[in-house]
């Protein structure tokens, strides 16, 4: 699509927040001054060594960074091809990569003197991470969550409440993650002076896609160093799952200019792309404007947004970060997809071979690793982002496995 | 016609010495038939300018009443193409009342900007209010719309500070829509003195007429606002009146038009 390929894939966005034609600031006038204020505060923060130092302190002592880079020997033997390394962001405090971004944004909010935080959440991983940093910094916290997700993700709802957050069930629209984001934006429009909105993924209006990416890039920065240390060279391939795409961009971004590193983003194919019941915005959508940015969206011919479907609530979003849309159009990153079934199989495989229960989100990534690893040589290297652990998914996975007759019968 | 139809209407209101009534309804709500009858009846009931909502699945600046109206319309099969047809049908009986299409960018982007502008002008749409296109994104639609002769009506809000005001008012045409509260449609109402202060702040910065909306629900509120500004915009309360009556199986068109008449009478009562 783009006739001229850029010299670097790491310079975006431009000043107006565009990655090629994607990104931008498509928000109501009421929000514009706030967004400009966030942009200004973020730009000042990232140039301030004191901010960097504080962020690093909490990353190390509170989150537990750097997260390990683990050589998955049994998994490698199982697939019989490339060496597979797992970047273990599931070991972070709160159990996923989400906390990397929440910590950064909370520190920006703190600099701005804002002590009231709002957020949206789908599966509740981002909500828990926001509630956690709010407890840490003594901030109030409201989390908007689709009513259906509130029901499905009870343990995370309870965690948020224990952490002192107010969980607001959203029934408007279709009561899903996109509606939770609409409702958070509506609340923000009505409380512009007092509140800071911590968006959980690399979507939303500029500067959010950039800011969230920068805070998540710690994943890829560490991974580069760790793989050099372990193997003395860069990997041949990176694989990460994509809903909005924050863990993926975090891993990918520091490698974008390493031309020999192949990069794969794995979207959720749900019941299968052909069924229309999926969450694969790039594979099955087209460009549009939602939640403040232009990006690939699942939509009808009339431009109405369609609900996403995935076994993984964390991937259940009808859009994708604008930078991913740009990376897809430039061809730098290859976007593929994995179905619910494939993710369930990968979930069980990792659990049995490595003794790690992954979240259903990275199980999608693992499914694709299983497709490429056997085709690669034993000297080749894949890094997969293990972006979350599966405690939250245990009950629903058991339900799915029982429904398919795949769960071991009770002995008792 | 397009932008001239808006200018003529505000000039006529000025000559009459009163503020105008701008009414908002969502195209195709609660169904396309009722919607057309309602819109056809609005001028006679006293609406000076008609805003027609283009339904969108994710109206992020709208409150519950207009969100629900959008979903009802979509579920009743409404599309942007049909919204344009609705205006075309209205225009067969009315060539004077300005029609402003209001909504969000994605359905237009999906339709194709050039195709939309051509069809909109031909159908008799006079202006656009696109909630999620701030001045920062003017190249998308504002500039081509104004080139096509349509008014691009900008929203100014309580958070639009003096530094930002020129950018907001620049490349506005038709009128300026002041959003009376920081918030979404159909929720709180602003204090009269706050509206007065806002109008006083805007006046020196623009020659365009000022319409004020968000939170105006009664004939009394409409009268006060229309006295301070050049027009009062009523949306959620009208949409709700139509929806409630339709839900009860009553005459939704009559309920909507009776409500508009009460607002128009309020505005004319000095």
PDB file of C-alpha atoms in Angstrom, chain A residues 78-222:
ATOM      1  CA  UNK A  78       7.840 -30.950  21.569  1.00  0.00           C
ATOM      2  CA  UNK A  79       7.741 -28.899  18.390  1.00  0.00           C
ATOM      3  CA  UNK A  80      11.109 -30.179  17.182  1.00  0.00           C
ATOM      4  CA  UNK A  81      12.352 -27.049  15.485  1.00  0.00           C
ATOM      5  CA  UNK A  82      13.381 -23.546  16.546  1.00  0.00           C
ATOM      6  CA  UNK A  83      14.483 -22.787  20.090  1.00  0.00           C
ATOM      7  CA  UNK A  84      11.569 -21.197  21.925  1.00  0.00           C
ATOM      8  CA  UNK A  85      12.102 -18.526  24.541  1.00  0.00           C
ATOM      9  CA  UNK A  86       9.285 -17.126  26.656  1.00  0.00           C
ATOM     10  CA  UNK A  87       9.458 -13.532  27.855  1.00  0.00           C
ATOM     11  CA  UNK A  88       7.825 -13.953  31.206  1.00  0.00           C
ATOM     12  CA  UNK A  89       5.720 -10.905  31.828  1.00  0.00           C
ATOM     13  CA  UNK A  90       3.138 -13.147  33.480  1.00  0.00           C
ATOM     14  CA  UNK A  91       5.420 -13.083  36.528  1.00  0.00           C
ATOM     15  CA  UNK A  92       4.872  -9.358  37.020  1.00  0.00           C
ATOM     16  CA  UNK A  93       3.002  -8.174  40.074  1.00  0.00           C
ATOM     17  CA  UNK A  94      -0.735  -8.521  39.226  1.00  0.00           C
ATOM     18  CA  UNK A  95       0.001 -11.300  36.738  1.00  0.00           C
ATOM     19  CA  UNK A  96       0.268  -9.598  33.381  1.00  0.00           C
ATOM     20  CA  UNK A  97       2.072  -6.955  31.348  1.00  0.00           C
ATOM     21  CA  UNK A  98      -0.721  -4.460  32.061  1.00  0.00           C
ATOM     22  CA  UNK A  99       0.967  -3.092  35.175  1.00  0.00           C
ATOM     23  CA  UNK A 100       3.917  -1.730  33.109  1.00  0.00           C
ATOM     24  CA  UNK A 101       1.623   0.842  31.526  1.00  0.00           C
ATOM     25  CA  UNK A 102      -0.503   1.558  34.606  1.00  0.00           C
ATOM     26  CA  UNK A 103       2.552   2.424  36.630  1.00  0.00           C
ATOM     27  CA  UNK A 104       3.778   4.837  33.977  1.00  0.00           C
ATOM     28  CA  UNK A 105       0.436   6.549  33.487  1.00  0.00           C
ATOM     29  CA  UNK A 106      -0.224   6.802  37.221  1.00  0.00           C
ATOM     30  CA  UNK A 107       3.116   8.584  37.602  1.00  0.00           C
ATOM     31  CA  UNK A 108       2.129  10.971  34.786  1.00  0.00           C
ATOM     32  CA  UNK A 109      -1.209  11.590  36.535  1.00  0.00           C
ATOM     33  CA  UNK A 110       0.632  12.235  39.768  1.00  0.00           C
ATOM     34  CA  UNK A 111       2.827  14.841  38.043  1.00  0.00           C
ATOM     35  CA  UNK A 112      -0.325  16.510  36.757  1.00  0.00           C
ATOM     36  CA  UNK A 113      -1.711  16.635  40.277  1.00  0.00           C
ATOM     37  CA  UNK A 114      -4.612  14.331  39.390  1.00  0.00           C
ATOM     38  CA  UNK A 115      -5.601  11.885  42.085  1.00  0.00           C
ATOM     39  CA  UNK A 116      -8.828  10.543  40.613  1.00  0.00           C
ATOM     40  CA  UNK A 117      -8.367   7.788  38.072  1.00  0.00           C
ATOM     41  CA  UNK A 118     -10.772   6.174  35.639  1.00  0.00           C
ATOM     42  CA  UNK A 119     -10.167   3.137  33.427  1.00  0.00           C
ATOM     43  CA  UNK A 120     -11.944   0.606  31.236  1.00  0.00           C
ATOM     44  CA  UNK A 121     -11.389  -3.103  31.429  1.00  0.00           C
ATOM     45  CA  UNK A 122     -12.441  -6.239  29.562  1.00  0.00           C
ATOM     46  CA  UNK A 123     -11.202  -9.355  31.295  1.00  0.00           C
ATOM     47  CA  UNK A 124     -10.227  -7.295  34.290  1.00  0.00           C
ATOM     48  CA  UNK A 125      -6.422  -7.599  34.002  1.00  0.00           C
ATOM     49  CA  UNK A 126      -6.023  -3.921  33.195  1.00  0.00           C
ATOM     50  CA  UNK A 127      -8.636  -3.024  35.806  1.00  0.00           C
ATOM     51  CA  UNK A 128      -6.759  -4.959  38.484  1.00  0.00           C
ATOM     52  CA  UNK A 129      -3.472  -3.345  37.484  1.00  0.00           C
ATOM     53  CA  UNK A 130      -5.034   0.147  37.622  1.00  0.00           C
ATOM     54  CA  UNK A 131      -6.687  -0.575  40.966  1.00  0.00           C
ATOM     55  CA  UNK A 132      -3.321  -1.797  42.231  1.00  0.00           C
ATOM     56  CA  UNK A 133      -1.322   1.298  41.302  1.00  0.00           C
ATOM     57  CA  UNK A 134      -4.139   3.498  42.628  1.00  0.00           C
ATOM     58  CA  UNK A 135      -3.904   1.717  45.975  1.00  0.00           C
ATOM     59  CA  UNK A 136      -0.134   2.162  45.844  1.00  0.00           C
ATOM     60  CA  UNK A 137      -0.270   5.898  45.166  1.00  0.00           C
ATOM     61  CA  UNK A 138      -3.375   6.687  47.228  1.00  0.00           C
ATOM     62  CA  UNK A 139      -5.553   7.577  44.257  1.00  0.00           C
ATOM     63  CA  UNK A 140      -9.272   6.985  43.852  1.00  0.00           C
ATOM     64  CA  UNK A 141     -10.203   4.541  41.122  1.00  0.00           C
ATOM     65  CA  UNK A 142     -13.297   3.898  39.022  1.00  0.00           C
ATOM     66  CA  UNK A 143     -13.224   0.994  36.576  1.00  0.00           C
ATOM     67  CA  UNK A 144     -15.818   0.731  33.820  1.00  0.00           C
ATOM     68  CA  UNK A 145     -16.527  -2.849  32.828  1.00  0.00           C
ATOM     69  CA  UNK A 146     -19.126  -4.419  30.542  1.00  0.00           C
ATOM     70  CA  UNK A 147     -21.941  -5.939  32.603  1.00  0.00           C
ATOM     71  CA  UNK A 148     -21.423  -9.317  30.949  1.00  0.00           C
ATOM     72  CA  UNK A 149     -17.695  -9.223  31.763  1.00  0.00           C
ATOM     73  CA  UNK A 150     -18.480  -8.317  35.380  1.00  0.00           C
ATOM     74  CA  UNK A 151     -20.425 -11.554  35.571  1.00  0.00           C
ATOM     75  CA  UNK A 152     -17.846 -13.679  33.731  1.00  0.00           C
ATOM     76  CA  UNK A 153     -14.732 -12.340  35.454  1.00  0.00           C
ATOM     77  CA  UNK A 154     -15.891 -12.403  39.048  1.00  0.00           C
ATOM     78  CA  UNK A 155     -12.487 -13.067  40.677  1.00  0.00           C
ATOM     79  CA  UNK A 156     -10.981  -9.982  39.025  1.00  0.00           C
ATOM     80  CA  UNK A 157     -13.995  -7.877  40.000  1.00  0.00           C
ATOM     81  CA  UNK A 158     -13.492  -8.991  43.595  1.00  0.00           C
ATOM     82  CA  UNK A 159      -9.767  -8.209  43.424  1.00  0.00           C
ATOM     83  CA  UNK A 160     -10.495  -4.692  42.174  1.00  0.00           C
ATOM     84  CA  UNK A 161     -12.994  -4.123  44.957  1.00  0.00           C
ATOM     85  CA  UNK A 162     -10.563  -5.404  47.581  1.00  0.00           C
ATOM     86  CA  UNK A 163      -8.000  -2.970  46.221  1.00  0.00           C
ATOM     87  CA  UNK A 164     -10.457  -0.165  46.863  1.00  0.00           C
ATOM     88  CA  UNK A 165     -11.676   0.457  43.311  1.00  0.00           C
ATOM     89  CA  UNK A 166     -15.246   1.107  42.353  1.00  0.00           C
ATOM     90  CA  UNK A 167     -16.334  -1.230  39.549  1.00  0.00           C
ATOM     91  CA  UNK A 168     -19.050   0.273  37.367  1.00  0.00           C
ATOM     92  CA  UNK A 169     -20.968  -2.264  35.261  1.00  0.00           C
ATOM     93  CA  UNK A 170     -21.726  -0.905  31.798  1.00  0.00           C
ATOM     94  CA  UNK A 171     -25.006  -1.914  30.182  1.00  0.00           C
ATOM     95  CA  UNK A 172     -25.068   0.636  27.368  1.00  0.00           C
ATOM     96  CA  UNK A 173     -24.611  -0.509  23.781  1.00  0.00           C
ATOM     97  CA  UNK A 174     -23.783  -4.190  23.862  1.00  0.00           C
ATOM     98  CA  UNK A 175     -22.247  -4.099  27.341  1.00  0.00           C
ATOM     99  CA  UNK A 176     -18.768  -5.175  26.222  1.00  0.00           C
ATOM    100  CA  UNK A 177     -15.237  -3.755  26.343  1.00  0.00           C
ATOM    101  CA  UNK A 178     -15.894  -1.181  23.603  1.00  0.00           C
ATOM    102  CA  UNK A 179     -18.909   0.076  25.552  1.00  0.00           C
ATOM    103  CA  UNK A 180     -16.838   0.196  28.738  1.00  0.00           C
ATOM    104  CA  UNK A 181     -14.423   2.450  26.856  1.00  0.00           C
ATOM    105  CA  UNK A 182     -17.308   4.604  25.552  1.00  0.00           C
ATOM    106  CA  UNK A 183     -18.612   4.940  29.081  1.00  0.00           C
ATOM    107  CA  UNK A 184     -15.196   5.849  30.496  1.00  0.00           C
ATOM    108  CA  UNK A 185     -14.862   8.522  27.800  1.00  0.00           C
ATOM    109  CA  UNK A 186     -18.367   9.813  28.627  1.00  0.00           C
ATOM    110  CA  UNK A 187     -17.469  10.026  32.296  1.00  0.00           C
ATOM    111  CA  UNK A 188     -14.248  11.834  31.448  1.00  0.00           C
ATOM    112  CA  UNK A 189     -16.135  14.362  29.298  1.00  0.00           C
ATOM    113  CA  UNK A 190     -18.260  15.155  32.340  1.00  0.00           C
ATOM    114  CA  UNK A 191     -15.324  15.361  34.783  1.00  0.00           C
ATOM    115  CA  UNK A 192     -12.548  16.964  32.778  1.00  0.00           C
ATOM    116  CA  UNK A 193     -10.969  19.001  35.552  1.00  0.00           C
ATOM    117  CA  UNK A 194     -10.495  16.320  38.141  1.00  0.00           C
ATOM    118  CA  UNK A 195      -9.905  12.961  36.475  1.00  0.00           C
ATOM    119  CA  UNK A 196      -7.142  11.178  34.581  1.00  0.00           C
ATOM    120  CA  UNK A 197      -8.053   8.347  32.216  1.00  0.00           C
ATOM    121  CA  UNK A 198      -5.618   5.411  32.215  1.00  0.00           C
ATOM    122  CA  UNK A 199      -6.317   3.671  28.897  1.00  0.00           C
ATOM    123  CA  UNK A 200      -5.210   0.055  28.966  1.00  0.00           C
ATOM    124  CA  UNK A 201      -4.132  -0.539  25.409  1.00  0.00           C
ATOM    125  CA  UNK A 202      -2.318   1.181  22.541  1.00  0.00           C
ATOM    126  CA  UNK A 203      -5.592   2.676  21.275  1.00  0.00           C
ATOM    127  CA  UNK A 204      -7.495   5.876  22.007  1.00  0.00           C
ATOM    128  CA  UNK A 205      -6.585   9.365  20.832  1.00  0.00           C
ATOM    129  CA  UNK A 206      -2.992  10.578  20.607  1.00  0.00           C
ATOM    130  CA  UNK A 207      -0.906  10.547  22.829  1.00  0.00           C
ATOM    131  CA  UNK A 208      -2.262   7.302  24.300  1.00  0.00           C
ATOM    132  CA  UNK A 209      -1.063   4.883  21.597  1.00  0.00           C
ATOM    133  CA  UNK A 210       2.428   6.350  21.885  1.00  0.00           C
ATOM    134  CA  UNK A 211       2.455   6.660  25.661  1.00  0.00           C
ATOM    135  CA  UNK A 212       1.205   3.117  26.280  1.00  0.00           C
ATOM    136  CA  UNK A 213       3.673   1.756  23.723  1.00  0.00           C
ATOM    137  CA  UNK A 214       6.561   3.551  25.376  1.00  0.00           C
ATOM    138  CA  UNK A 215       5.649   2.191  28.802  1.00  0.00           C
ATOM    139  CA  UNK A 216       5.275  -1.342  27.392  1.00  0.00           C
ATOM    140  CA  UNK A 217       8.491  -1.180  25.370  1.00  0.00           C
ATOM    141  CA  UNK A 218      10.379  -2.169  28.487  1.00  0.00           C
ATOM    142  CA  UNK A 219       9.407  -5.717  27.473  1.00  0.00           C
ATOM    143  CA  UNK A 220      11.264  -5.562  24.149  1.00  0.00           C
ATOM    144  CA  UNK A 221      14.182  -3.575  25.526  1.00  0.00           C
ATOM    145  CA  UNK A 222      14.798  -6.256  28.153  1.00  0.00           C
TER     146      UNK A 222
END
